[in-house]
Short mmCIF file of C-alpha atoms in Angstrom, two decimals:
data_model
loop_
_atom_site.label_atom_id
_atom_site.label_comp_id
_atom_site.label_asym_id
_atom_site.label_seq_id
_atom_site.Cartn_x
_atom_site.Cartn_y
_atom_site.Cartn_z
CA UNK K 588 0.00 0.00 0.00
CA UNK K 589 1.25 3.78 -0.45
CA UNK K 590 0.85 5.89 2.62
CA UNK K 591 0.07 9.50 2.14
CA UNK K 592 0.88 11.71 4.42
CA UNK K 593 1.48 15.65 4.13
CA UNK K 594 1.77 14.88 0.09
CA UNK K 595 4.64 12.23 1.29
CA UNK K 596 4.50 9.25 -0.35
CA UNK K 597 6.25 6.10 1.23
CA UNK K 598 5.77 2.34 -0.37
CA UNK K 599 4.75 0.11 2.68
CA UNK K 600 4.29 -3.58 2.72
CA UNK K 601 3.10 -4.80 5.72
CA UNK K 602 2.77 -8.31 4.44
CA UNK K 603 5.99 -8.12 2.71
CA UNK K 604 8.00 -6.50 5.69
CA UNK K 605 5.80 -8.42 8.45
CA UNK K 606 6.13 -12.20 7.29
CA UNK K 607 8.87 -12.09 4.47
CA UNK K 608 11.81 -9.18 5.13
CA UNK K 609 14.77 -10.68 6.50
CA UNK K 610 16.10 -7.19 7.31
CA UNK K 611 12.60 -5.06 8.69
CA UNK K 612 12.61 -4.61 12.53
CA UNK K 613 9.62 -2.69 14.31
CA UNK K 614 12.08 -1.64 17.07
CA UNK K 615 13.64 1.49 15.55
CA UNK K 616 9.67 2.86 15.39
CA UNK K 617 9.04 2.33 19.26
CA UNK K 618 12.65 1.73 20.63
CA UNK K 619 16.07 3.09 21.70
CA UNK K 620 18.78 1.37 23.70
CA UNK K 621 20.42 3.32 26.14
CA UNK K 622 24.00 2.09 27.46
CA UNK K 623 25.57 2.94 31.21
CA UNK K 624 27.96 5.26 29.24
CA UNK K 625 25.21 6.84 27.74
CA UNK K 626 25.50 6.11 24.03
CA UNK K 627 22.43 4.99 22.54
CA UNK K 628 22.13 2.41 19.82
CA UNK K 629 18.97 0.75 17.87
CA UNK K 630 18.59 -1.69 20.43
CA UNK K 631 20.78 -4.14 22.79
CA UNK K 632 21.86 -6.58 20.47
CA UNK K 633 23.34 -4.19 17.74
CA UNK K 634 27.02 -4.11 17.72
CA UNK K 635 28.48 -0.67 18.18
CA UNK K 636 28.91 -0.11 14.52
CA UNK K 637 25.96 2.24 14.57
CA UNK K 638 25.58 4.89 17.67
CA UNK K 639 23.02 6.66 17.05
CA UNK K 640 24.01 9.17 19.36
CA UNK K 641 25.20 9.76 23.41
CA UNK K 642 22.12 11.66 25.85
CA UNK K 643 25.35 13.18 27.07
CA UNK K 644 25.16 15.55 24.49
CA UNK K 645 21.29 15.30 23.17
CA UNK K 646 17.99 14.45 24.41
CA UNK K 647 16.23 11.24 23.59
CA UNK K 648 13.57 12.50 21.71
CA UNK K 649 16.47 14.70 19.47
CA UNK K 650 18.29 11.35 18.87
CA UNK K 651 14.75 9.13 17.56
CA UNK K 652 14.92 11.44 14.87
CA UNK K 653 18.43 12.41 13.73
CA UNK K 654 20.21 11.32 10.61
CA UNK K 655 21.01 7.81 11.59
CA UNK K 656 18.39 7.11 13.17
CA UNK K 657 15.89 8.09 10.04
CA UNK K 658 18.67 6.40 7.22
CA UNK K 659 18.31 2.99 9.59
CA UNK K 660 14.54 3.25 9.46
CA UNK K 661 14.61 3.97 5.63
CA UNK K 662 16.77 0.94 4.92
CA UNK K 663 14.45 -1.14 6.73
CA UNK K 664 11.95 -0.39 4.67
CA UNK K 665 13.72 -0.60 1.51
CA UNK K 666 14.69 -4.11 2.28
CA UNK K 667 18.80 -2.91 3.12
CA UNK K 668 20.73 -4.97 5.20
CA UNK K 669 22.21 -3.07 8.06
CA UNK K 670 25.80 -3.72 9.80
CA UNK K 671 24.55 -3.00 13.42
CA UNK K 672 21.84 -5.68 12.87
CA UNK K 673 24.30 -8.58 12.33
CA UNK K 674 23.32 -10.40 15.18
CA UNK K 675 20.33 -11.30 14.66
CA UNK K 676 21.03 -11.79 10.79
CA UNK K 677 23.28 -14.53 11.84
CA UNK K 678 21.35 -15.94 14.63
CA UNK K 679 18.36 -16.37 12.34
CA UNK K 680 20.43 -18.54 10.05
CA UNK K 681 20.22 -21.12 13.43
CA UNK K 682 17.40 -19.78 15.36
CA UNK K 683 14.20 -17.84 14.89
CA UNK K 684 14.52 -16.06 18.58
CA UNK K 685 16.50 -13.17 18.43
CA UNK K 686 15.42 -9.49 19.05
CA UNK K 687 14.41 -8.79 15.44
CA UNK K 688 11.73 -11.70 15.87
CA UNK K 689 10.63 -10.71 19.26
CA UNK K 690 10.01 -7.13 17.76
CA UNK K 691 7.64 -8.33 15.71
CA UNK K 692 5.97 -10.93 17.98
CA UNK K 693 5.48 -8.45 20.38
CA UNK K 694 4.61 -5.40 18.80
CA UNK K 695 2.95 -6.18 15.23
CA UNK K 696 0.04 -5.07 16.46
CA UNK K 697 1.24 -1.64 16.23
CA UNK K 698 2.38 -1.94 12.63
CA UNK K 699 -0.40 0.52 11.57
CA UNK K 700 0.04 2.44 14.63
CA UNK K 701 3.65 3.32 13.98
CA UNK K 702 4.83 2.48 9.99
CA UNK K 703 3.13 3.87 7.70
CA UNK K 704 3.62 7.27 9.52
CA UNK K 705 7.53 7.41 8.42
CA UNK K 706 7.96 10.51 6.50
CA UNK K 707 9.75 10.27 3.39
CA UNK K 708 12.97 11.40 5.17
CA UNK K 709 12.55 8.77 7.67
CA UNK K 710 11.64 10.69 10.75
CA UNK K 711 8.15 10.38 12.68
CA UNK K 712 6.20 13.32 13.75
CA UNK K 713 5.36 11.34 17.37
CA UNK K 714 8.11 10.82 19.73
CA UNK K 715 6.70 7.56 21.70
CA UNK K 716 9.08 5.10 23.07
CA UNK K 717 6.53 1.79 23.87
CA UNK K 718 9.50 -0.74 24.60
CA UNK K 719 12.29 0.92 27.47
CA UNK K 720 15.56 -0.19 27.79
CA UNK K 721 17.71 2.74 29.65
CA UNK K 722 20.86 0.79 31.36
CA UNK K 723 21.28 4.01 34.17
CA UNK K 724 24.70 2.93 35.13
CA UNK K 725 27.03 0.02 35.45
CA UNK K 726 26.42 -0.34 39.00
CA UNK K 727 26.90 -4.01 40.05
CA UNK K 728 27.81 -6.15 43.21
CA UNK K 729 28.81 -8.77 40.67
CA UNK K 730 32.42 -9.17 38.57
CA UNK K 731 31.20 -11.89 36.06
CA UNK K 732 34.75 -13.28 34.13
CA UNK K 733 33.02 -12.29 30.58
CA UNK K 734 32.04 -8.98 31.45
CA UNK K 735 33.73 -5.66 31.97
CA UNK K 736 33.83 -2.21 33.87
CA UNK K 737 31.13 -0.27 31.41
CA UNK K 738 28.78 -2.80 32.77
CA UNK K 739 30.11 -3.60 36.29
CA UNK K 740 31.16 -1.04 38.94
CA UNK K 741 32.64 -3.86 40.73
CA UNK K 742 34.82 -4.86 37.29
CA UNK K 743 35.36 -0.99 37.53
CA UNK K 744 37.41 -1.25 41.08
CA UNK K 745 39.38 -4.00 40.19
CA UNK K 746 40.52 -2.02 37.08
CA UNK K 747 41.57 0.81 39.41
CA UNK K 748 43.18 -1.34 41.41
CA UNK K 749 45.08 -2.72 38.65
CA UNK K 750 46.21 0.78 37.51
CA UNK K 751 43.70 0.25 34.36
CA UNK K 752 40.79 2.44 34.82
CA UNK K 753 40.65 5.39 36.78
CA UNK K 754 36.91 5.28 36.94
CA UNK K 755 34.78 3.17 38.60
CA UNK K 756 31.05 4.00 38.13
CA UNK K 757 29.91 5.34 35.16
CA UNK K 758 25.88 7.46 34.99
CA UNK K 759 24.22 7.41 31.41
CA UNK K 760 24.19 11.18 31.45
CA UNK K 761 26.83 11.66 33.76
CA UNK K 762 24.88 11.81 37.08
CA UNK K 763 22.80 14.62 35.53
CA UNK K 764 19.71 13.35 36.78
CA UNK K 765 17.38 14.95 33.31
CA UNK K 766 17.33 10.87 31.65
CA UNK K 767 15.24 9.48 34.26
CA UNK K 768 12.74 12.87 34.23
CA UNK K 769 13.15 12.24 30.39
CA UNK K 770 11.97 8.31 30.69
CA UNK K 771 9.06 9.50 32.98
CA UNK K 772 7.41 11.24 29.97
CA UNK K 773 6.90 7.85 28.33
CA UNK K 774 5.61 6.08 31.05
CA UNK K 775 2.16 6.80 30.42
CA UNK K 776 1.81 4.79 27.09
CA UNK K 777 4.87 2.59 27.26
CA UNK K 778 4.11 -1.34 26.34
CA UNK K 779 7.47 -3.45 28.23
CA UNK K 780 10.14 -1.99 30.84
CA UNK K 781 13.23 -3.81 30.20
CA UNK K 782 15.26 -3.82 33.25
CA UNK K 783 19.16 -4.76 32.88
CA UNK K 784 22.58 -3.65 33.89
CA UNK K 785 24.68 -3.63 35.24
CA UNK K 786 22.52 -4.74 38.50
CA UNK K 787 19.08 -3.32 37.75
CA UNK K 788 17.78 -4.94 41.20
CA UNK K 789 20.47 -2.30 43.09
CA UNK K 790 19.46 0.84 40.95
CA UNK K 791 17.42 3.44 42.55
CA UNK K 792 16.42 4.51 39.41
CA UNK K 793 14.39 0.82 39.17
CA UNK K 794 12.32 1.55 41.98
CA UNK K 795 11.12 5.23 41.07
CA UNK K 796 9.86 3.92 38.15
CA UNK K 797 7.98 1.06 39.70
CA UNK K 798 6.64 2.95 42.69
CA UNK K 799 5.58 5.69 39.67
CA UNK K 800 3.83 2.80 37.52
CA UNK K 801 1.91 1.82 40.39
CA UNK K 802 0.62 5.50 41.30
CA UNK K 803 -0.23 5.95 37.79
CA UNK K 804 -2.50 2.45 38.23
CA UNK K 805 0.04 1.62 34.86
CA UNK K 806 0.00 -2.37 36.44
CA UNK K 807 -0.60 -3.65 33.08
CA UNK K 808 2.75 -2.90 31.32
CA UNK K 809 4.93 -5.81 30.90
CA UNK K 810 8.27 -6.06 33.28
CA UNK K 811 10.71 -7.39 31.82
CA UNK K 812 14.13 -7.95 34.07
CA UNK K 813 18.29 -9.90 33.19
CA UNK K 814 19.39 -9.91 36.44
CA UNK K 815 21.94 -12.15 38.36
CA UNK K 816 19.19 -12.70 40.64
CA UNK K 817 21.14 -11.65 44.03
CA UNK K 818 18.82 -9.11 45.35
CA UNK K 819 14.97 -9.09 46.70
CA UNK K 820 15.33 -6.19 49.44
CA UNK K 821 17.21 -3.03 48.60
CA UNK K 822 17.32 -0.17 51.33
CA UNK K 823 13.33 0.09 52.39
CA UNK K 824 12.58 -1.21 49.00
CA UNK K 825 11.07 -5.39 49.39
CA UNK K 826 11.00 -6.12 45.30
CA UNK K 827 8.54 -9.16 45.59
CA UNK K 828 6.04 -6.81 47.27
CA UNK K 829 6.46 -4.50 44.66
CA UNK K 830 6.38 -6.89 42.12
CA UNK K 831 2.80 -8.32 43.00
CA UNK K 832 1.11 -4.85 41.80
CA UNK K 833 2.43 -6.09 38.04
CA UNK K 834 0.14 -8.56 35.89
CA UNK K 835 3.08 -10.09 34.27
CA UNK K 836 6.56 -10.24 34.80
CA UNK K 837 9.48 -11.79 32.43
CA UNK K 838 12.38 -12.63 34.58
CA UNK K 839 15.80 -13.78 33.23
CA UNK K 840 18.34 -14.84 35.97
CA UNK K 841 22.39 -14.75 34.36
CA UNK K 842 23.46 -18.14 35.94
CA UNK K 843 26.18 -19.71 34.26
CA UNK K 844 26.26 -22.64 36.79
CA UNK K 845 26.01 -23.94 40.52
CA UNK K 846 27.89 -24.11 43.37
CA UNK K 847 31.67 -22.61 43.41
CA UNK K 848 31.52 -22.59 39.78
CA UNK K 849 28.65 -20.56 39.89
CA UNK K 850 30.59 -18.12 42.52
CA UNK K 851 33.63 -18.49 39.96
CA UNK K 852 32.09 -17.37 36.82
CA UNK K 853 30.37 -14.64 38.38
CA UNK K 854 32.63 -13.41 40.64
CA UNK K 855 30.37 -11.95 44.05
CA UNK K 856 27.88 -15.04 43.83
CA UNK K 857 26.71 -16.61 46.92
CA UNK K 858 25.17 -19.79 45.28
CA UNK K 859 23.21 -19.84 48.39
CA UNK K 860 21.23 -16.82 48.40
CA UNK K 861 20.92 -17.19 44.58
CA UNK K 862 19.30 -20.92 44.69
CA UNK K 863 16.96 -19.37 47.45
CA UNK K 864 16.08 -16.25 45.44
CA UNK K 865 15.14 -18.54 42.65
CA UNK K 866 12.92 -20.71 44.26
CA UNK K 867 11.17 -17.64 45.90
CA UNK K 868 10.63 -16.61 42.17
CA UNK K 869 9.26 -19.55 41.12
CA UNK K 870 6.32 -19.45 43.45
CA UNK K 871 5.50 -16.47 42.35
CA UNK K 872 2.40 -16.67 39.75
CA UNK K 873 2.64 -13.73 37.60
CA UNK K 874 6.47 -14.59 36.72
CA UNK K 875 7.81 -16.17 34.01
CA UNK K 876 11.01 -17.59 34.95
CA UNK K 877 14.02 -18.59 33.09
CA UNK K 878 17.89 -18.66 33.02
CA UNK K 879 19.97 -16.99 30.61
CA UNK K 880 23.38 -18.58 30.85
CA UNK K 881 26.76 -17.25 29.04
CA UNK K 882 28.62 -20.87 27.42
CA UNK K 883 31.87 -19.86 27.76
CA UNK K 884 35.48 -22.24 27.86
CA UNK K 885 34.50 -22.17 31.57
CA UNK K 886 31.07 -24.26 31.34
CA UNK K 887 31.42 -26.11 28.10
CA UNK K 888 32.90 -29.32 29.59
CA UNK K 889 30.56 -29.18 32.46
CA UNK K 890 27.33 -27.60 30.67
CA UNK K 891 25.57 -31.03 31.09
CA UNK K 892 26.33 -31.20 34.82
CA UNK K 893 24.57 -27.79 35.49
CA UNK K 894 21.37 -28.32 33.35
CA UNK K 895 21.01 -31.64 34.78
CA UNK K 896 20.87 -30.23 38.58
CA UNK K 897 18.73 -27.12 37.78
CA UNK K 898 16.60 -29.54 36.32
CA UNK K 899 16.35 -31.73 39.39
CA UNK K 900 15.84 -28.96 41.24
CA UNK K 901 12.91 -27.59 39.09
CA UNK K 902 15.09 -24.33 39.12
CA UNK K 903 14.65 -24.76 35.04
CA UNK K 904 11.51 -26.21 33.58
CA UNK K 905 10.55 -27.69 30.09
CA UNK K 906 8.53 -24.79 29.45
CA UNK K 907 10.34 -21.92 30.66
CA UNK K 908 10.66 -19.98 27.45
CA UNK K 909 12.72 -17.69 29.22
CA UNK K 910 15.37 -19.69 29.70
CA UNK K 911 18.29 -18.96 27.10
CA UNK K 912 21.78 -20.06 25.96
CA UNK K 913 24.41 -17.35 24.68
CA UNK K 914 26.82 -18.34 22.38
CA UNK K 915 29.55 -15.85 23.26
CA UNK K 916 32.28 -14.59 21.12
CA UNK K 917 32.96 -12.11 23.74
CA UNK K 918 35.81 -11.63 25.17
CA UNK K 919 37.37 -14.13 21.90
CA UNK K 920 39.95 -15.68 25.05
CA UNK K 921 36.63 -17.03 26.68
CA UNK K 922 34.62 -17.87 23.97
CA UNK K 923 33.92 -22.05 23.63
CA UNK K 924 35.35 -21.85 20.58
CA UNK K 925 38.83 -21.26 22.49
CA UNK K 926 38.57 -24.36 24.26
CA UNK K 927 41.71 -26.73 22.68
CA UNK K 928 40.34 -29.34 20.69
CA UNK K 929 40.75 -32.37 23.22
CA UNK K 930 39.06 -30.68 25.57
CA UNK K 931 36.25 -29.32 22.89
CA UNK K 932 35.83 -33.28 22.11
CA UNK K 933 35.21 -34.57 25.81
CA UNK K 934 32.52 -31.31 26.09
CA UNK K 935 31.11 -32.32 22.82
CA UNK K 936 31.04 -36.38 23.47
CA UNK K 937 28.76 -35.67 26.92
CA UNK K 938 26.69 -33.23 25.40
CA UNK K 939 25.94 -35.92 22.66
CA UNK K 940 25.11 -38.43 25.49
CA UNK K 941 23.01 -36.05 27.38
CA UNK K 942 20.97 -33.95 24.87
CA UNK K 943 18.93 -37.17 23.46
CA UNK K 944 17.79 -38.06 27.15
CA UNK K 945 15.78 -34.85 26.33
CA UNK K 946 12.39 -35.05 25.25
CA UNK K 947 12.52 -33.55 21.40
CA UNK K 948 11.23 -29.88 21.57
CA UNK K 949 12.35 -29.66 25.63
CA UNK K 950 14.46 -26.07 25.61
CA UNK K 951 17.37 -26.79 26.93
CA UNK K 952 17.65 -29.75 24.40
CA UNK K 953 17.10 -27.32 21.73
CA UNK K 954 20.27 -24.81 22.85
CA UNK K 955 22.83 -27.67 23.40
CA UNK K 956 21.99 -28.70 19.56
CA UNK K 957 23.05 -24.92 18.99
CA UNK K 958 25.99 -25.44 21.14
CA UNK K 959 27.67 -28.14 19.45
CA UNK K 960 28.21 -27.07 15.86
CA UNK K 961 29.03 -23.20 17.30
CA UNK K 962 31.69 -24.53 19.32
CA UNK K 963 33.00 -27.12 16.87
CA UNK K 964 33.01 -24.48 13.84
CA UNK K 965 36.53 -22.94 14.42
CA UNK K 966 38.99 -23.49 16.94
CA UNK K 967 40.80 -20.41 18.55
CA UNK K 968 42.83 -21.68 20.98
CA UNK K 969 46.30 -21.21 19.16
CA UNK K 970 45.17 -17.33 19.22
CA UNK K 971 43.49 -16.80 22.47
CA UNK K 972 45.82 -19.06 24.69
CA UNK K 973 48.51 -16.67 25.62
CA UNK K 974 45.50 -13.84 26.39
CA UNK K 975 43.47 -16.39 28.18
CA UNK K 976 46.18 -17.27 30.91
CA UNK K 977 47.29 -13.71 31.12
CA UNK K 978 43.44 -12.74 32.05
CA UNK K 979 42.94 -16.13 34.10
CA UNK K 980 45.82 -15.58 36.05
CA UNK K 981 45.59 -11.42 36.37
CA UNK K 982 42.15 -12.39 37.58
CA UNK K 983 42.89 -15.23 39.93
CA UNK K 984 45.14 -12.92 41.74
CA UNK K 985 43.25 -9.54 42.43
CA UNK K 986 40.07 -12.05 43.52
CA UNK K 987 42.07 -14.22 45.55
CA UNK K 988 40.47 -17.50 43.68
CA UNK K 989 41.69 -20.83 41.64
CA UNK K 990 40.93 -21.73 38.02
CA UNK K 991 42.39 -24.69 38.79
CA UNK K 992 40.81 -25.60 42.27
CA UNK K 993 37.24 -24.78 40.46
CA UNK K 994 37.73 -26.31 37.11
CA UNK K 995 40.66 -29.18 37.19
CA UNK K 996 39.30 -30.77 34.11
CA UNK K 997 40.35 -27.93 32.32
CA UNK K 998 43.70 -27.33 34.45
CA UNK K 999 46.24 -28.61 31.52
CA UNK K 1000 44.51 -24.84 29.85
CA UNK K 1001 47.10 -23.31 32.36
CA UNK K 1002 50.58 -24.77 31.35
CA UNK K 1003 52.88 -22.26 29.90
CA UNK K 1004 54.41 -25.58 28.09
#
C-alpha cells in the first residue's frame, strides 16, 4: 500500500515486511537502547557499529529522529541490510529467537500504529518510546569473568586497582539526573520496561519507576528484568512486594552454573542466596522464569552437569521460554570456541550423550543442539591461549580465587608448556 501523508508518499508492505523481510525490525519505530555510558544504539543486540548518538550531548527524543536514526529506518523499509543488525542476521540462520523476531511478535500489532507514519525522510512526527531499555549505570555487586567495567562497577574497582581504569562508576548522562525525568514522559503509554545492567535490582532509578507505575495504576505494562538474581530487598525497598502490583513479569536470571563454579564465573555469587532467590521466584504466579546462561570455555565441559541439577531442582523447567543459551564470542579468550580441541571433544562427546535423554522440543535440548556445531566451527585456541592465561591468572590474583581448584578438568589450559 502507499501511505500518504502531508503529500509524502512512502511504499509500505506490511505483508511483505511483516512475514517475508529478512532485514525489517519494528524496534527502531518504538525503541532506543540506552548504554551505562550513555550512548544509545537501535537496540541491545546491535554491535556498536551504529551509535546513534550519546544523551550526554542530546535528548532522547532529538536522537529518535536524527540522521542515523531516520537512514536505519529507511533501509528497513527498503529491504537494506544493516551492519549493526548482524546479530540477529546470523542468529536467524540457526534460530528464529533473536530481538528482530521478538520485535515483531510483540509489537505487530502496532504496525499501523507506527509504519506507515515514516515521513519520506525517515523521521516520525510522534516521539513515543513503547518498549524501554535505559541501562542508568554500570552499578553491580557482581564481577562476572566475561564482562567488563562499562557494565560492572565492581569490574570498575578492580581495574583501578590494577592501575587500568581510573573510573569506577559510570551514569548514562553523567549523574545529571534529566534521563530518568526524560523516561518519565513515556511512562504513560509505554508497552514493556526492560530492566538490565549492570545490576538493575540495586538501581534506585528501578524503583522510582515502579513505585511511579503503580501511582499511575500503569499495572498492566509488561516487566521485563536480566538480572543475576542476588537481590529481593534493597534499602526500604522489598521487590517481591512491589512486584505483586504487576500482571506479568518476564524474569531472566544470568546463571552460568552452581555451586563454586557458579561463585567463579560470576565473581560476588553466593550460590546460596541465589538458589533461594530462585525458588522464591518460582512461586511467584505472575512470573515467568528462566535462566539466561553465558557458554563460555569455563562451562562447556561441564554444561551437562549444570542443566542436569537445575533440572532436578525444578530451578529450570521444560517450558520456561525464558530460559536462554548465549553463544559468546565475547571476550574471543573465553569464547567455547577457544577451548583446545581435546578438551572441545570430551565437552562435545557428553553433550551428545546427554541432549537425546531430552524429550525432542524440551528447551534446553534445543540450545545444546546450537551449542555443538558453534563450538566445533573454528577453533581459537592457538590465538586466544597466551590472552586467556594472562586474564585467568591477572584475575585469579586480584580475587584471591583458583581456576584450577574450580575447574581441574580444564587445568592442563594453564601450562605455559
Amino acid at each position: 500500500m502507499n501511505v500518504v501523508n502531508m503529500n509524502k508518499v512512502i511504499p509500505i508492505n506490511k505483508k511483505y515486511l511483516m512475514e517475508e523481510s529478512k532485514t525489517f525490525c519494528m524496534l527502531p519505530w518504538l525503541h532506543l537502547f540506552v548504554s551505562p555510558g550513555g550512548e544509545v544504539f537501535p537496540c541491545c543486540t546491535t554491535d556498536r557499529s551504529l551509535q546513534l548518538g550519546s544523551v550526554r550531548e542530546n535528548s532522547l527524543e532529538e536522537i529518535f529522529n536524527n540522521d542515523a536514526t531516520k537512514k536505519l529506518r529507511l533501509d528497513m523499509l527498503n529491504d537494506v541490510p544493516s551492519d549493526c543488525c548482524k546479530m540477529c542476521y546470523d542468529r536467524e540462520k540457526i534460530s528464529p529467537h533473536t530481538y528482530r523476531t521478538f520485535g515483531k511478535d510483540h509489537f505487530g500489532d502496532r504496525f499501523e500504529e507506527l509504519v506507515p507514519n515514516t515521513n519520506e525522510d525517515g523521521s516520525l512526527d510522534e516521539f513515543k518510546l513503547l518498549l524501554l531499555d535505559i541501562r542508568f549505570s554500570n552499578i553491580c555487586n557482581f564481577a562476572c569473568r566475561t564482562c567488563g567495567a562499562d557494565f560492572s562497577s565492581k569490574w570498575g574497582a578492580e581495574q583501578k586497582k590494577l592501575g587500568l581504569e581510573d573510573w569506577v562508576t559510570i551514569h548514562a548522562d553523567n549523574h545529571k539526573g534529566t534521563l530518568i525525568e526524560e523516561v518519565q514522559k513515556h511512562l504513560h503509554h509505554v508497552d514493556i520496561l526492560y530492566f538490565a545492567g549492570g545490576e538493575p535490582l540495586i538501581m534506585d532509578e528501578h524503583y522510582i519507576i515502579l513505585e511511579e507505575m503503580i501511582r499511575r495504576g500503569r499495572t498492566d505494562v509488561m516487566l521485563r528484568y536480566n538480572t543475576n538474581g542476588s537481590t529481593i530487598n534493597y534499602k526500604s525497598k522489598d521487590l517481591l512486594d512491589l512486584w505483586k502490583n504487576f500482571k506479568k513479569i518476564e524474569l531472566q536470571v544470568s546463571i552460568d552454573h552452581y555451586g563454586d563454579r557458579a561463585e567463579y564465573i560470576r565473581h560476588g555469587t553466593d550460590w546460596g542466596v541465589v538458589e533461594s532467590n530462585l525458588i522464591n521466584f518460582r512461586k511467584l504466579p505472575n512470573v515467568n522464569l528462566g535462566v539466561a546462561t553465558v557458554l563460555s570455555v569455563f562451562n562447556y565441559l561441564t554444561i551437562t552437569e549444570f542443566y542436569s541439577y537445575m533440572l532436578d531442582k525444578e530451578l529450570i523447567k521444560q517450558e520456561d521460554y525464558q530460559t536462554y543459551l548465549s553463544m559468546t564470542t565475547h571476550p574471543p579468550y573465553y569464547t567455547a570456541t577457544a577451548l583446545p580441541r581435546q578438551l572441545k571433544d570430551v565437552g562435545t562427546e557428553k553433550i551428545m550423550k546427554y541432549a537425546p535423554t531430552l524429550q525432542t522440543g524440551h528447551i534446553v535440548k534445543q540450545y545444546l543442539d546450537l551449542a555443538v556445531p558453534f563450538v566445533n566451527s573454528e577453533d581459537t585456541w592457538r590465538t586466544a591461549r597466551k590472552e586467556f592465561i594472562h586474564h585467568t591468572k591477572e584475575r585469579d590474583k586480584v580475587r584471591g580465587e583458583s581456576f584450577v581448584r574450580t575447574f581441574p578438568e580444564l587445568q592442563t589450559m594453564l601450562e605455559t608448556k
